[in-house]
Tab-separated table of C-alpha atoms in Angstrom:
chain	number	residue	atom	x	y	z
Z	16	MET	CA	-35.312	22.222	0.030
Z	17	SER	CA	-31.212	21.985	0.450
Z	18	GLU	CA	-30.789	25.648	0.705
Z	19	GLU	CA	-32.919	25.692	3.589
Z	20	ARG	CA	-30.305	23.424	5.467
Z	21	THR	CA	-28.221	25.424	8.043
Z	22	LYS	CA	-25.019	24.407	9.309
Z	23	GLU	CA	-26.214	22.913	12.466
Z	24	ASP	CA	-28.925	20.672	10.476
Z	25	VAL	CA	-25.665	19.147	8.467
Z	26	ILE	CA	-23.367	18.681	11.825
Z	27	GLU	CA	-26.799	17.050	13.299
Z	28	ILE	CA	-26.862	14.630	9.651
Z	29	ILE	CA	-22.640	13.843	10.022
Z	30	LYS	CA	-23.327	12.958	13.897
Z	31	ALA	CA	-26.060	10.794	12.939
Z	32	ASN	CA	-24.307	8.943	10.315
Z	33	LEU	CA	-20.950	8.219	12.472
Z	34	LYS	CA	-23.666	7.277	15.267
Z	35	GLU	CA	-24.772	4.844	12.149
Z	36	ASN	CA	-20.998	3.248	11.692
Z	37	LEU	CA	-19.770	3.500	15.080
Z	38	HIS	CA	-22.799	2.035	17.266
Z	39	ASP	CA	-20.797	2.225	20.379
Z	40	VAL	CA	-20.575	6.005	20.481
Z	41	ASP	CA	-23.489	8.032	22.522
Z	42	ILE	CA	-24.926	10.803	20.118
Z	43	GLU	CA	-24.556	13.219	22.627
Z	44	GLU	CA	-20.781	12.808	23.251
Z	45	ILE	CA	-19.930	13.213	19.324
Z	46	THR	CA	-19.215	17.721	19.125
Z	47	PRO	CA	-18.162	19.617	16.291
Z	48	GLU	CA	-14.456	20.607	17.128
Z	49	SER	CA	-13.594	16.642	16.984
Z	50	SER	CA	-12.542	14.161	14.362
Z	51	MET	CA	-14.169	11.768	13.646
Z	52	ARG	CA	-10.876	9.529	14.207
Z	53	ASP	CA	-11.278	10.311	18.204
Z	54	TYR	CA	-14.697	8.518	18.123
Z	55	GLY	CA	-12.625	5.325	16.894
Z	56	ALA	CA	-13.797	6.245	13.069
Z	57	ASN	CA	-11.396	4.591	10.831
Z	58	SER	CA	-11.159	5.243	7.268
Z	59	LEU	CA	-13.510	2.978	5.683
Z	60	ASP	CA	-16.295	4.983	8.399
Z	61	ILE	CA	-15.261	8.039	7.388
Z	62	ILE	CA	-15.999	7.198	3.526
Z	63	GLU	CA	-19.044	6.083	4.336
Z	64	VAL	CA	-19.949	8.520	7.047
Z	65	VAL	CA	-18.920	11.402	4.061
Z	66	SER	CA	-20.952	9.757	1.131
Z	67	ALA	CA	-24.205	8.664	3.181
Z	68	THR	CA	-24.262	12.694	4.282
Z	69	MET	CA	-23.519	13.738	1.052
Z	70	ARG	CA	-26.164	11.476	-0.482
Z	71	GLN	CA	-28.675	13.380	2.184
Z	72	LEU	CA	-27.459	16.308	1.484
Z	73	GLU	CA	-28.124	15.943	-2.472
Z	74	ILE	CA	-24.290	17.777	-3.183
Z	75	ARG	CA	-21.203	16.397	-4.600
Z	76	VAL	CA	-17.862	17.499	-2.886
Z	77	PRO	CA	-14.605	16.120	-4.595
Z	78	ARG	CA	-12.605	14.020	-2.321
Z	79	SER	CA	-9.527	15.678	-2.415
Z	80	GLU	CA	-11.060	18.799	-1.415
Z	81	LEU	CA	-11.859	17.150	1.945
Z	82	SER	CA	-8.629	15.634	2.522
Z	83	GLN	CA	-7.209	18.169	4.963
Z	84	VAL	CA	-9.912	18.674	7.090
Z	85	GLU	CA	-9.617	17.960	10.393
Z	86	ASN	CA	-12.917	17.767	12.330
Z	87	ILE	CA	-16.690	17.664	12.053
Z	88	ASP	CA	-17.120	21.661	12.170
Z	89	GLN	CA	-14.744	21.915	9.240
Z	90	LEU	CA	-16.773	19.174	7.614
Z	91	ALA	CA	-19.667	20.665	8.034
Z	92	ASP	CA	-18.593	24.055	6.335
Z	93	LYS	CA	-16.917	22.222	3.095
Z	94	PHE	CA	-20.355	21.000	2.904
Z	95	MET	CA	-21.983	24.283	3.586
Z	96	GLU	CA	-20.053	25.500	0.465
Z	97	TYR	CA	-21.826	23.217	-2.016
Z	98	LEU	CA	-25.508	23.390	-0.711
T	10	MET	CA	-20.845	17.111	-13.678
T	11	LYS	CA	-19.654	20.450	-15.487
T	12	PRO	CA	-16.782	20.602	-16.937
T	13	ASP	CA	-14.157	23.010	-15.088
T	14	ASP	CA	-15.232	20.339	-12.167
T	15	ILE	CA	-13.986	17.460	-13.943
T	16	LEU	CA	-10.200	17.770	-12.429
T	17	LYS	CA	-11.364	18.540	-9.164
T	18	PHE	CA	-12.896	14.482	-8.807
T	19	SER	CA	-10.579	11.127	-9.016
T	20	LEU	CA	-11.245	8.055	-8.016
T	21	ALA	CA	-12.082	8.239	-4.698
T	22	ASP	CA	-15.369	9.932	-5.884
T	23	PHE	CA	-17.280	7.054	-7.731
T	24	THR	CA	-17.021	4.465	-4.855
T	25	TYR	CA	-20.782	4.346	-4.380
T	26	ASN	CA	-22.626	3.450	-8.011
T	27	ASP	CA	-26.072	5.342	-7.750
T	28	SER	CA	-27.158	3.186	-10.711
T	29	ASP	CA	-29.873	1.348	-10.614
T	30	GLU	CA	-28.516	-1.140	-12.793
T	31	VAL	CA	-25.817	-3.251	-10.888
T	32	LEU	CA	-24.069	-3.885	-14.205
T	33	SER	CA	-23.988	-0.437	-15.282
T	34	PRO	CA	-21.459	2.402	-14.074
T	35	PRO	CA	-22.316	5.711	-11.789
T	36	GLU	CA	-23.370	7.701	-15.230
T	37	ASP	CA	-20.989	10.684	-13.860
T	38	PHE	CA	-17.970	8.235	-13.568
T	39	GLU	CA	-18.091	7.558	-17.217
T	40	THR	CA	-18.531	11.075	-17.505
T	41	TRP	CA	-15.415	11.790	-15.379
T	42	ILE	CA	-13.406	9.057	-17.076
T	43	GLU	CA	-14.397	9.976	-20.644
T	44	ASP	CA	-13.062	13.518	-20.321
T	45	PRO	CA	-9.670	13.471	-22.484
T	46	ARG	CA	-8.072	15.268	-19.697
T	47	VAL	CA	-8.852	11.852	-17.026
T	48	GLN	CA	-7.787	9.604	-20.496
T	49	MET	CA	-4.445	11.554	-20.401
T	50	ALA	CA	-3.541	10.449	-16.855
T	51	MET	CA	-5.330	6.927	-16.664
T	52	SER	CA	-3.049	6.212	-20.190
T	53	PHE	CA	-0.196	5.268	-17.426
T	54	PHE	CA	-2.281	2.568	-16.336
T	55	GLU	CA	-1.530	-1.056	-17.581
T	56	GLN	CA	1.341	0.240	-19.883
T	57	PRO	CA	2.899	-3.141	-21.065
T	58	LEU	CA	6.136	-3.840	-20.507
T	59	GLU	CA	7.521	-6.032	-23.570
T	60	GLU	CA	10.168	-7.613	-21.669
T	61	ALA	CA	11.575	-7.965	-18.422
T	62	PRO	CA	11.680	-5.876	-15.406
T	63	THR	CA	15.231	-5.130	-15.868
T	64	PRO	CA	16.099	-0.905	-15.232
T	65	ARG	CA	16.198	-0.811	-19.459
T	66	THR	CA	13.169	-2.304	-21.161
T	67	THR	CA	10.856	-1.539	-23.568
T	68	ILE	CA	7.211	-0.485	-22.510
T	69	GLU	CA	3.964	0.122	-25.274
T	70	ARG	CA	3.254	3.403	-24.427
T	71	GLY	CA	-0.355	4.262	-23.319
T	72	ILE	CA	-0.435	7.462	-24.992
T	73	SER	CA	0.139	6.921	-28.145
T	74	GLY	CA	1.115	3.163	-28.545
T	75	GLU	CA	4.321	3.335	-29.687
T	76	SER	CA	6.972	0.526	-28.034
T	77	ARG	CA	9.930	2.495	-26.112
T	78	ASP	CA	12.881	1.508	-24.802
T	79	MET	CA	12.904	3.269	-21.246
T	80	ILE	CA	14.880	3.984	-17.871
T	81	ASN	CA	12.897	1.070	-15.399
T	82	LEU	CA	12.471	2.796	-11.855
T	83	THR	CA	8.900	1.768	-11.013
T	84	SER	CA	9.504	-2.133	-11.254
T	85	TYR	CA	10.068	-3.362	-7.399
T	86	ASN	CA	12.376	-6.109	-8.414
T	87	TYR	CA	14.874	-4.304	-5.985
T	88	LEU	CA	17.748	-7.080	-6.258
T	89	GLY	CA	16.884	-7.983	-9.580
T	90	LEU	CA	16.359	-11.504	-8.920
T	91	SER	CA	13.279	-11.641	-11.360
T	92	THR	CA	16.130	-12.001	-14.430
T	93	HIS	CA	19.281	-13.685	-12.469
T	94	PRO	CA	20.465	-16.507	-14.460
T	95	GLU	CA	20.585	-18.921	-11.497
T	96	VAL	CA	16.767	-18.268	-10.822
T	97	VAL	CA	15.795	-18.463	-13.977
T	98	GLU	CA	17.713	-21.748	-14.740
T	99	ALA	CA	15.946	-23.017	-11.657
T	100	ALA	CA	12.334	-21.982	-13.072
T	101	VAL	CA	13.183	-23.513	-16.290
T	102	GLU	CA	14.200	-26.894	-14.873
T	103	ALA	CA	11.236	-27.353	-12.784
T	104	VAL	CA	8.825	-26.545	-15.232
T	105	GLU	CA	9.979	-29.365	-17.242
T	106	GLU	CA	9.900	-31.602	-14.029
T	107	TYR	CA	6.663	-30.482	-12.431
T	108	GLY	CA	4.751	-28.736	-15.250
T	109	VAL	CA	3.227	-25.211	-14.900
T	110	GLY	CA	0.494	-25.219	-12.146
T	111	ALA	CA	0.329	-26.989	-8.922
T	112	SER	CA	-3.100	-28.134	-10.129
T	113	GLY	CA	-4.390	-28.331	-6.853
T	114	ALA	CA	-4.899	-26.344	-3.169
T	115	ALA	CA	-2.607	-26.721	-0.539
T	116	MET	CA	-4.669	-29.107	1.747
T	117	LEU	CA	-5.693	-31.400	-1.141
T	118	SER	CA	-3.185	-31.903	-4.327
T	119	GLY	CA	-1.261	-28.378	-4.712
T	120	THR	CA	1.625	-28.981	-2.225
T	121	PHE	CA	4.127	-30.769	-3.902
T	122	ASP	CA	8.370	-31.199	-2.052
T	123	GLN	CA	9.035	-27.575	-3.113
T	124	HIS	CA	6.842	-26.245	-1.097
T	125	ILE	CA	7.645	-28.371	1.764
T	126	ARG	CA	11.113	-27.322	1.536
T	127	PHE	CA	10.698	-23.748	0.538
T	128	ALA	CA	8.378	-23.403	3.256
T	129	GLU	CA	11.214	-24.421	5.585
T	130	GLU	CA	14.006	-22.147	4.512
T	131	ILE	CA	11.979	-19.556	4.656
T	132	ALA	CA	11.065	-19.716	8.437
T	133	GLU	CA	14.467	-20.730	9.297
T	134	PHE	CA	15.693	-17.810	7.197
T	135	LYS	CA	13.304	-15.506	9.261
T	136	GLY	CA	14.411	-17.685	12.183
T	137	ARG	CA	10.951	-18.825	13.311
T	138	ASP	CA	9.126	-22.269	13.822
T	139	ASP	CA	7.280	-22.253	10.643
T	140	CYS	CA	5.531	-21.008	7.591
T	141	MET	CA	3.260	-21.063	5.334
T	142	LEU	CA	3.013	-19.902	1.438
T	143	TYR	CA	-0.025	-18.111	-0.208
T	144	PRO	CA	-0.551	-17.471	-3.074
T	145	SER	CA	-0.036	-13.725	-3.317
T	146	GLY	CA	1.004	-11.203	-1.021
T	147	TYR	CA	-2.543	-9.743	-0.766
T	148	ALA	CA	-3.694	-12.910	-0.362
T	149	GLY	CA	-1.273	-13.494	2.290
T	150	ASN	CA	-2.452	-10.548	4.500
T	151	LEU	CA	-6.243	-11.227	3.853
T	152	GLY	CA	-5.793	-14.979	4.614
T	153	ALA	CA	-3.302	-14.602	7.640
T	154	ILE	CA	-5.823	-11.663	9.116
T	155	GLN	CA	-9.078	-13.201	8.742
T	156	ALA	CA	-7.774	-16.302	10.161
T	157	LEU	CA	-6.221	-14.951	13.494
T	158	LEU	CA	-9.380	-12.280	14.271
T	159	GLN	CA	-13.196	-12.935	14.474
T	160	ARG	CA	-16.198	-10.415	15.282
T	161	GLY	CA	-15.330	-8.733	18.172
T	162	ASP	CA	-11.693	-8.195	17.994
T	163	VAL	CA	-9.808	-5.307	16.911
T	164	LEU	CA	-7.287	-4.820	14.641
T	165	VAL	CA	-5.166	-1.990	15.224
T	166	ILE	CA	-2.870	-1.106	12.120
T	167	ASP	CA	-0.986	1.969	11.282
T	168	ASP	CA	-3.084	4.225	8.759
T	169	LYS	CA	-0.663	3.929	6.065
T	170	CYS	CA	-0.779	0.029	6.005
T	171	HIS	CA	-1.729	-1.721	2.859
T	172	ARG	CA	-5.092	-1.989	1.467
T	173	SER	CA	-4.497	-6.128	2.086
T	174	VAL	CA	-4.529	-5.127	5.756
T	175	VAL	CA	-7.725	-3.153	5.833
T	176	ASP	CA	-9.368	-5.694	3.641
T	177	GLY	CA	-8.288	-9.117	5.679
T	178	ALA	CA	-9.938	-7.267	9.230
T	179	GLN	CA	-13.098	-6.718	6.955
T	180	LEU	CA	-12.730	-10.529	6.084
T	181	ALA	CA	-12.411	-11.401	9.570
T	182	GLY	CA	-15.647	-9.381	10.306
T	183	ALA	CA	-12.982	-7.594	12.978
T	184	ARG	CA	-13.436	-3.751	13.974
T	185	LEU	CA	-10.786	-2.087	12.269
T	186	ALA	CA	-8.882	0.746	14.222
T	187	SER	CA	-6.115	2.934	13.065
T	188	PHE	CA	-3.495	5.145	14.804
T	189	ARG	CA	-1.529	8.122	13.232
T	190	HIS	CA	1.521	7.146	11.179
T	191	ASN	CA	4.571	5.924	13.467
T	192	ASP	CA	2.732	7.908	16.563
T	193	PRO	CA	3.037	5.601	19.882
T	194	GLU	CA	1.091	8.137	22.009
T	195	SER	CA	-1.614	7.661	19.129
T	196	LEU	CA	-1.218	3.932	18.983
T	197	ASP	CA	-0.879	3.891	23.299
T	198	ALA	CA	-4.596	6.023	22.894
T	199	MET	CA	-6.233	3.360	20.487
T	200	LEU	CA	-4.952	0.405	22.473
T	201	GLN	CA	-6.521	1.980	25.562
T	202	ARG	CA	-9.905	2.615	23.804
T	203	TYR	CA	-10.196	-1.108	22.958
T	204	GLU	CA	-8.518	-2.455	26.048
T	205	ASP	CA	-11.350	-4.934	26.913
T	206	LYS	CA	-11.133	-6.400	23.436
T	207	ARG	CA	-8.746	-9.248	21.401
T	208	ARG	CA	-6.285	-7.030	19.895
T	209	LEU	CA	-3.293	-7.361	17.365
T	210	VAL	CA	-1.423	-4.488	15.838
T	211	VAL	CA	-0.205	-4.421	12.272
T	212	VAL	CA	2.960	-2.608	11.017
T	213	GLU	CA	5.016	-2.038	8.225
T	214	GLY	CA	8.793	-2.781	7.872
T	215	VAL	CA	8.878	-0.204	4.774
T	216	TYR	CA	6.013	1.853	4.234
T	217	SER	CA	5.224	1.742	0.314
T	218	MET	CA	4.096	5.201	-0.360
T	219	ASP	CA	7.002	7.152	1.371
T	220	GLY	CA	9.594	4.735	1.665
T	221	ASP	CA	10.189	5.431	5.752
T	222	LEU	CA	10.417	2.349	8.223
T	223	ALA	CA	8.259	1.546	11.531
T	224	ASP	CA	9.367	3.481	14.658
T	225	LEU	CA	9.366	-0.342	15.499
T	226	PRO	CA	11.687	0.303	19.204
T	227	SER	CA	9.067	2.947	20.102
T	228	LEU	CA	6.066	1.097	18.827
T	229	LEU	CA	6.614	-2.210	20.369
T	230	GLU	CA	7.635	-0.541	24.015
T	231	VAL	CA	3.735	0.781	23.737
T	232	CYS	CA	2.136	-3.208	22.274
T	233	GLU	CA	4.019	-4.845	24.897
T	234	HIS	CA	2.586	-2.319	27.554
T	235	HIS	CA	-0.569	-3.450	26.743
T	236	GLU	CA	0.498	-7.523	26.013
T	237	VAL	CA	-0.994	-6.913	22.286
T	238	PRO	CA	0.913	-8.908	20.070
T	239	VAL	CA	2.266	-7.584	17.023
T	240	TYR	CA	2.228	-8.511	13.089
T	241	ILE	CA	4.712	-6.793	10.690
T	242	ASP	CA	3.966	-6.951	6.872
T	243	GLU	CA	8.099	-7.061	5.479
T	244	ALA	CA	7.069	-7.043	2.362
T	245	HIS	CA	9.140	-4.331	1.076
T	246	SER	CA	11.931	-4.778	3.313
T	247	SER	CA	12.689	-8.792	3.013
T	248	LEU	CA	16.147	-9.429	1.403
T	249	VAL	CA	16.627	-5.756	1.910
T	250	PHE	CA	16.706	-4.783	5.335
T	251	GLY	CA	18.979	-6.062	8.279
T	252	GLU	CA	22.603	-7.924	8.088
T	253	HIS	CA	21.504	-10.753	6.695
T	254	GLY	CA	18.435	-9.515	4.781
T	255	LYS	CA	15.556	-10.776	7.199
T	256	GLY	CA	13.940	-7.289	7.218
T	257	VAL	CA	13.340	-4.358	9.428
T	258	ALA	CA	12.865	-6.188	12.724
T	259	GLU	CA	16.414	-7.587	12.263
T	260	HIS	CA	17.418	-3.940	11.482
T	261	PHE	CA	16.330	-2.929	14.601
T	262	GLY	CA	17.428	-5.723	16.967
T	263	VAL	CA	13.565	-6.702	17.509
T	264	SER	CA	13.130	-9.962	15.476
T	265	ASP	CA	12.114	-12.067	18.856
T	266	ARG	CA	9.741	-9.740	20.022
T	267	ILE	CA	7.677	-9.873	16.663
T	268	GLY	CA	4.516	-11.800	16.684
T	269	VAL	CA	3.560	-12.688	12.618
T	270	ASP	CA	6.411	-12.276	10.267
T	271	PHE	CA	4.701	-12.031	6.859
T	272	GLY	CA	6.179	-11.034	3.378
T	273	THR	CA	5.772	-11.358	-0.348
T	274	LEU	CA	8.239	-13.483	-2.872
T	275	SER	CA	6.927	-10.867	-5.686
T	276	LYS	CA	9.368	-7.369	-4.449
T	277	ALA	CA	12.983	-8.721	-3.716
T	278	PHE	CA	12.404	-12.093	-4.276
T	279	GLY	CA	11.435	-10.989	-7.829
T	280	GLY	CA	8.554	-13.745	-8.317
T	281	ILE	CA	4.865	-13.707	-6.899
T	282	GLY	CA	3.509	-14.711	-3.346
T	283	GLY	CA	2.954	-14.490	0.264
T	284	PHE	CA	4.458	-16.002	3.273
T	285	VAL	CA	3.703	-16.120	6.897
T	286	CYS	CA	5.934	-16.765	9.615
T	287	ALA	CA	5.117	-17.102	13.149
T	288	ASP	CA	5.081	-19.769	16.247
T	289	GLU	CA	4.361	-23.478	14.755
T	290	ASP	CA	0.592	-23.962	16.641
T	291	ILE	CA	-0.968	-20.964	15.221
T	292	ILE	CA	0.094	-21.458	11.723
T	293	ARG	CA	-0.984	-25.290	12.165
T	294	TYR	CA	-4.513	-23.237	13.276
T	295	MET	CA	-4.831	-20.431	10.312
T	296	LYS	CA	-3.761	-23.176	7.458
T	297	CYS	CA	-6.835	-24.743	8.572
T	298	TYR	CA	-8.961	-21.470	8.734
T	299	ALA	CA	-6.982	-18.856	6.024
T	300	SER	CA	-10.199	-19.127	3.337
T	301	PRO	CA	-7.486	-17.527	0.458
T	302	PHE	CA	-4.883	-20.435	1.561
T	303	GLN	CA	-7.563	-23.005	1.523
T	304	PHE	CA	-9.649	-21.998	-1.508
T	305	SER	CA	-6.592	-21.176	-4.053
T	306	CYS	CA	-5.037	-23.407	-5.969
T	307	ALA	CA	-1.345	-23.142	-4.399
T	308	LEU	CA	1.875	-21.489	-5.704
T	309	PRO	CA	3.203	-23.092	-9.140
T	310	PRO	CA	5.887	-25.541	-8.603
T	311	PRO	CA	8.562	-23.862	-10.902
T	312	ILE	CA	8.180	-20.171	-9.499
T	313	VAL	CA	8.881	-22.097	-5.207
T	314	ALA	CA	11.526	-23.545	-7.017
T	315	ALA	CA	13.063	-20.209	-8.546
T	316	MET	CA	11.940	-18.777	-5.022
T	317	ARG	CA	14.202	-21.157	-3.660
T	318	LYS	CA	16.737	-19.908	-5.502
T	319	SER	CA	16.285	-16.616	-4.911
T	320	LEU	CA	16.539	-16.763	-1.250
T	321	GLU	CA	19.756	-18.841	-1.818
T	322	VAL	CA	21.416	-16.113	-4.031
T	323	ALA	CA	20.125	-13.182	-1.655
T	324	THR	CA	21.582	-15.144	1.337
T	325	ARG	CA	24.841	-16.529	0.544
T	326	ASP	CA	26.419	-13.683	1.002
T	327	SER	CA	25.422	-9.676	1.002
T	328	SER	CA	26.670	-8.660	-2.404
T	329	LEU	CA	23.428	-7.940	-3.948
T	330	ARG	CA	22.158	-5.891	-1.263
T	331	ASP	CA	25.784	-4.354	-0.934
T	332	LYS	CA	25.110	-3.209	-4.712
T	333	LEU	CA	21.441	-2.022	-3.888
T	334	TRP	CA	22.916	0.458	-0.947
T	335	ASP	CA	25.495	1.600	-2.796
T	336	ASN	CA	22.883	2.609	-5.666
T	337	VAL	CA	19.915	4.241	-2.963
T	338	GLU	CA	23.229	6.717	-1.862
T	339	GLN	CA	24.097	7.343	-5.414
T	340	PHE	CA	20.349	8.024	-6.296
T	341	ARG	CA	19.872	10.224	-2.786
T	342	THR	CA	22.954	12.315	-3.051
T	343	ASN	CA	21.823	12.780	-7.000
T	344	LEU	CA	18.454	13.756	-6.144
T	345	GLU	CA	19.191	15.769	-2.879
T	346	ALA	CA	21.674	18.188	-5.396
T	347	LEU	CA	18.335	18.954	-7.646
T	348	ASN	CA	16.201	20.484	-4.669
T	349	LEU	CA	13.216	18.054	-4.643
T	350	ASP	CA	10.879	17.098	-1.606
T	351	LEU	CA	12.052	13.264	-0.905
T	352	GLY	CA	10.115	12.921	2.373
T	353	GLU	CA	10.979	10.709	5.033
T	354	SER	CA	12.428	8.073	2.795
T	355	GLU	CA	15.201	5.828	4.684
T	356	SER	CA	15.203	2.793	2.347
T	357	GLN	CA	15.224	2.011	-1.603
T	358	VAL	CA	12.020	3.272	-2.294
T	359	ILE	CA	12.514	7.138	-2.434
T	360	PRO	CA	9.342	9.306	-3.388
T	361	ILE	CA	9.680	12.279	-4.995
T	362	ILE	CA	6.839	14.471	-3.737
T	363	VAL	CA	5.435	17.062	-6.269
T	364	GLY	CA	2.010	18.930	-3.931
T	365	SER	CA	-1.597	19.247	-4.665
T	366	SER	CA	-1.666	19.576	-7.985
T	367	GLY	CA	-2.926	16.107	-10.072
T	368	GLN	CA	-2.790	18.191	-13.668
T	369	GLN	CA	1.117	19.175	-12.904
T	370	LEU	CA	2.135	15.762	-11.916
T	371	MET	CA	0.436	14.020	-14.707
T	372	GLU	CA	2.152	16.835	-16.779
T	373	LEU	CA	5.422	16.107	-15.563
T	374	ALA	CA	4.980	12.059	-16.140
T	375	LEU	CA	4.296	12.908	-19.754
T	376	ALA	CA	7.904	14.599	-20.324
T	377	ALA	CA	9.473	11.805	-18.213
T	378	GLN	CA	8.163	9.782	-20.084
T	379	GLN	CA	8.416	11.228	-23.361
T	380	ARG	CA	11.832	11.620	-22.631
T	381	GLY	CA	12.361	7.474	-21.676
T	382	LEU	CA	11.755	7.492	-18.090
T	383	TYR	CA	9.756	4.744	-16.945
T	384	LEU	CA	8.887	6.773	-13.878
T	385	GLN	CA	5.120	6.595	-12.661
T	386	PRO	CA	2.840	9.054	-11.240
T	387	ILE	CA	1.201	8.394	-7.226
T	388	ASP	CA	-1.945	10.130	-7.386
T	389	PHE	CA	-4.557	10.754	-4.803
T	390	PRO	CA	-6.462	8.729	-3.168
T	391	ALA	CA	-3.248	6.388	-3.253
T	392	VAL	CA	-1.066	9.158	-1.792
T	393	GLU	CA	-3.377	11.830	0.506
T	394	ALA	CA	-4.195	15.283	-2.211
T	395	HIS	CA	-1.201	17.562	-0.955
T	396	GLY	CA	1.273	14.798	-1.456
T	397	ARG	CA	0.930	13.746	-4.927
T	398	ARG	CA	4.158	12.032	-5.653
T	399	PHE	CA	6.421	9.879	-8.345
T	400	ARG	CA	7.776	6.662	-6.154
T	401	ILE	CA	11.414	5.501	-7.694
T	402	SER	CA	11.987	2.131	-6.806
T	403	VAL	CA	15.645	1.349	-7.127
T	404	SER	CA	17.128	-1.762	-8.120
T	405	ALA	CA	20.623	-3.624	-7.628
T	406	GLN	CA	20.549	-4.064	-11.201
T	407	LEU	CA	20.786	0.074	-12.211
T	408	THR	CA	24.157	1.000	-13.156
T	409	GLU	CA	25.981	4.169	-12.997
T	410	GLU	CA	25.654	5.086	-16.373
T	411	ASP	CA	21.936	4.270	-15.541
T	412	ILE	CA	21.741	5.987	-12.516
T	413	ASP	CA	23.000	9.303	-13.626
T	414	GLU	CA	21.023	9.534	-17.108
T	415	ALA	CA	17.904	8.954	-15.181
T	416	CYS	CA	18.500	11.780	-12.689
T	417	ASN	CA	19.419	13.945	-15.762
T	418	ILE	CA	15.831	13.297	-17.251
T	419	ILE	CA	14.444	14.066	-13.612
T	420	GLU	CA	16.574	17.236	-13.374
T	421	ASP	CA	15.230	18.551	-17.008
T	422	THR	CA	11.696	17.630	-16.497
T	423	ILE	CA	10.550	17.407	-12.749
T	424	ALA	CA	12.975	19.427	-10.866
T	425	LYS	CA	13.226	22.085	-12.948
T	426	PRO	CA	9.536	22.686	-13.408
T	427	LEU	CA	8.883	22.205	-9.799
T	428	ASN	CA	12.004	24.660	-9.149
T	429	SER	CA	11.105	27.445	-11.053
T	430	GLY	CA	7.123	27.100	-10.398
């Protein structure tokens, strides 16, 4: 199942989870080149978005490997390594 | 979890419990924490001190269970007041007069004459209208922020602020927004983003993992432009910074531009507790709505009596602060000669940044502690994964010999391996 995911699928899941946590952001305005912080996400929001996305993708990526990820596109790339 | 992957994971990875049973930890957390390599790292936590938290103390080693005399660079007893003879005497006398505990919440039966006098003395020391006391520093930030904010408000914090500040926003139901550390442009953007909301900005005087200071002149300018009040956490800077020890706001000459001045009694004061200073009307309001104030037992009277004496001793002259700063200078000079990465520290908190390898950090910590240096490793997620470190808390009680011996151990067990790698 997870092997069929494309990077675009992963980005869409991240965007949906970001929308779920921030409420006041429009999913259409989220671009992969942006950081979640650009949309007002705080550290707790980011933990939740990352956790929820990993659960949906059925992967476990060590948080330490995500600490230098700068935007949604890079986060999706990191998740793709584990799919 | 594969054995090869164990060391890639950290405490940051198990906050979500996927077990069906609430009383069962996550299965992979159990696998991870029982691994001998993780057990070695965990053995640094909760090593019991068997004597006072002075520069020379005895510690039961977590790795071996042996009792060991060590040089202590980890306790934040910055001025040595925890064991100052006058402070200890004040505590002993108060135990005999009042007993051990307050036996009540502050609003009902837990306020003693000692609490009233001390709150007045702290307010006077900080140059504020009024002050309220909390049973811990954590409770102080939690309670003050909870009482000040509500759902719909936004707490805007420096992204290196303490967890108690984050939790305060959670308890208040306020939106939490962070700006890049000490970055006025990032702060400006965040205040702009939430311009239609009630906002409060929180910064710390000294940042506890880096030892650098809030850039108050630049940040205050932004806050004043947006007409947003500033709350400063002077946990690590009260009694340490400023001509009179009032903190980093005094150091920068901006005390009158600060809305709320928070401090702890567990750092330089040498005891436990928190205090919040502000205008009289908002303190009166906070007392009615801060749950950690209302629903906790008040500070024990002997602790309050001791903290009154700590304040008196630390402010009767500058001798303790002068000694602390002499020690900081000696430490920095010695450490800089060892070619170590000390970050941006400007205070008595001096990090030694090791880098991204958690395993190397733990190996260096083990070597240092086996040589008798109690210097604790600070691992991800407490700090960034690429900035794992040691954190030195300099104390005024350290002698020149203590500092030289400590630096010799640091040279042999930390600097040489880092510089050769």
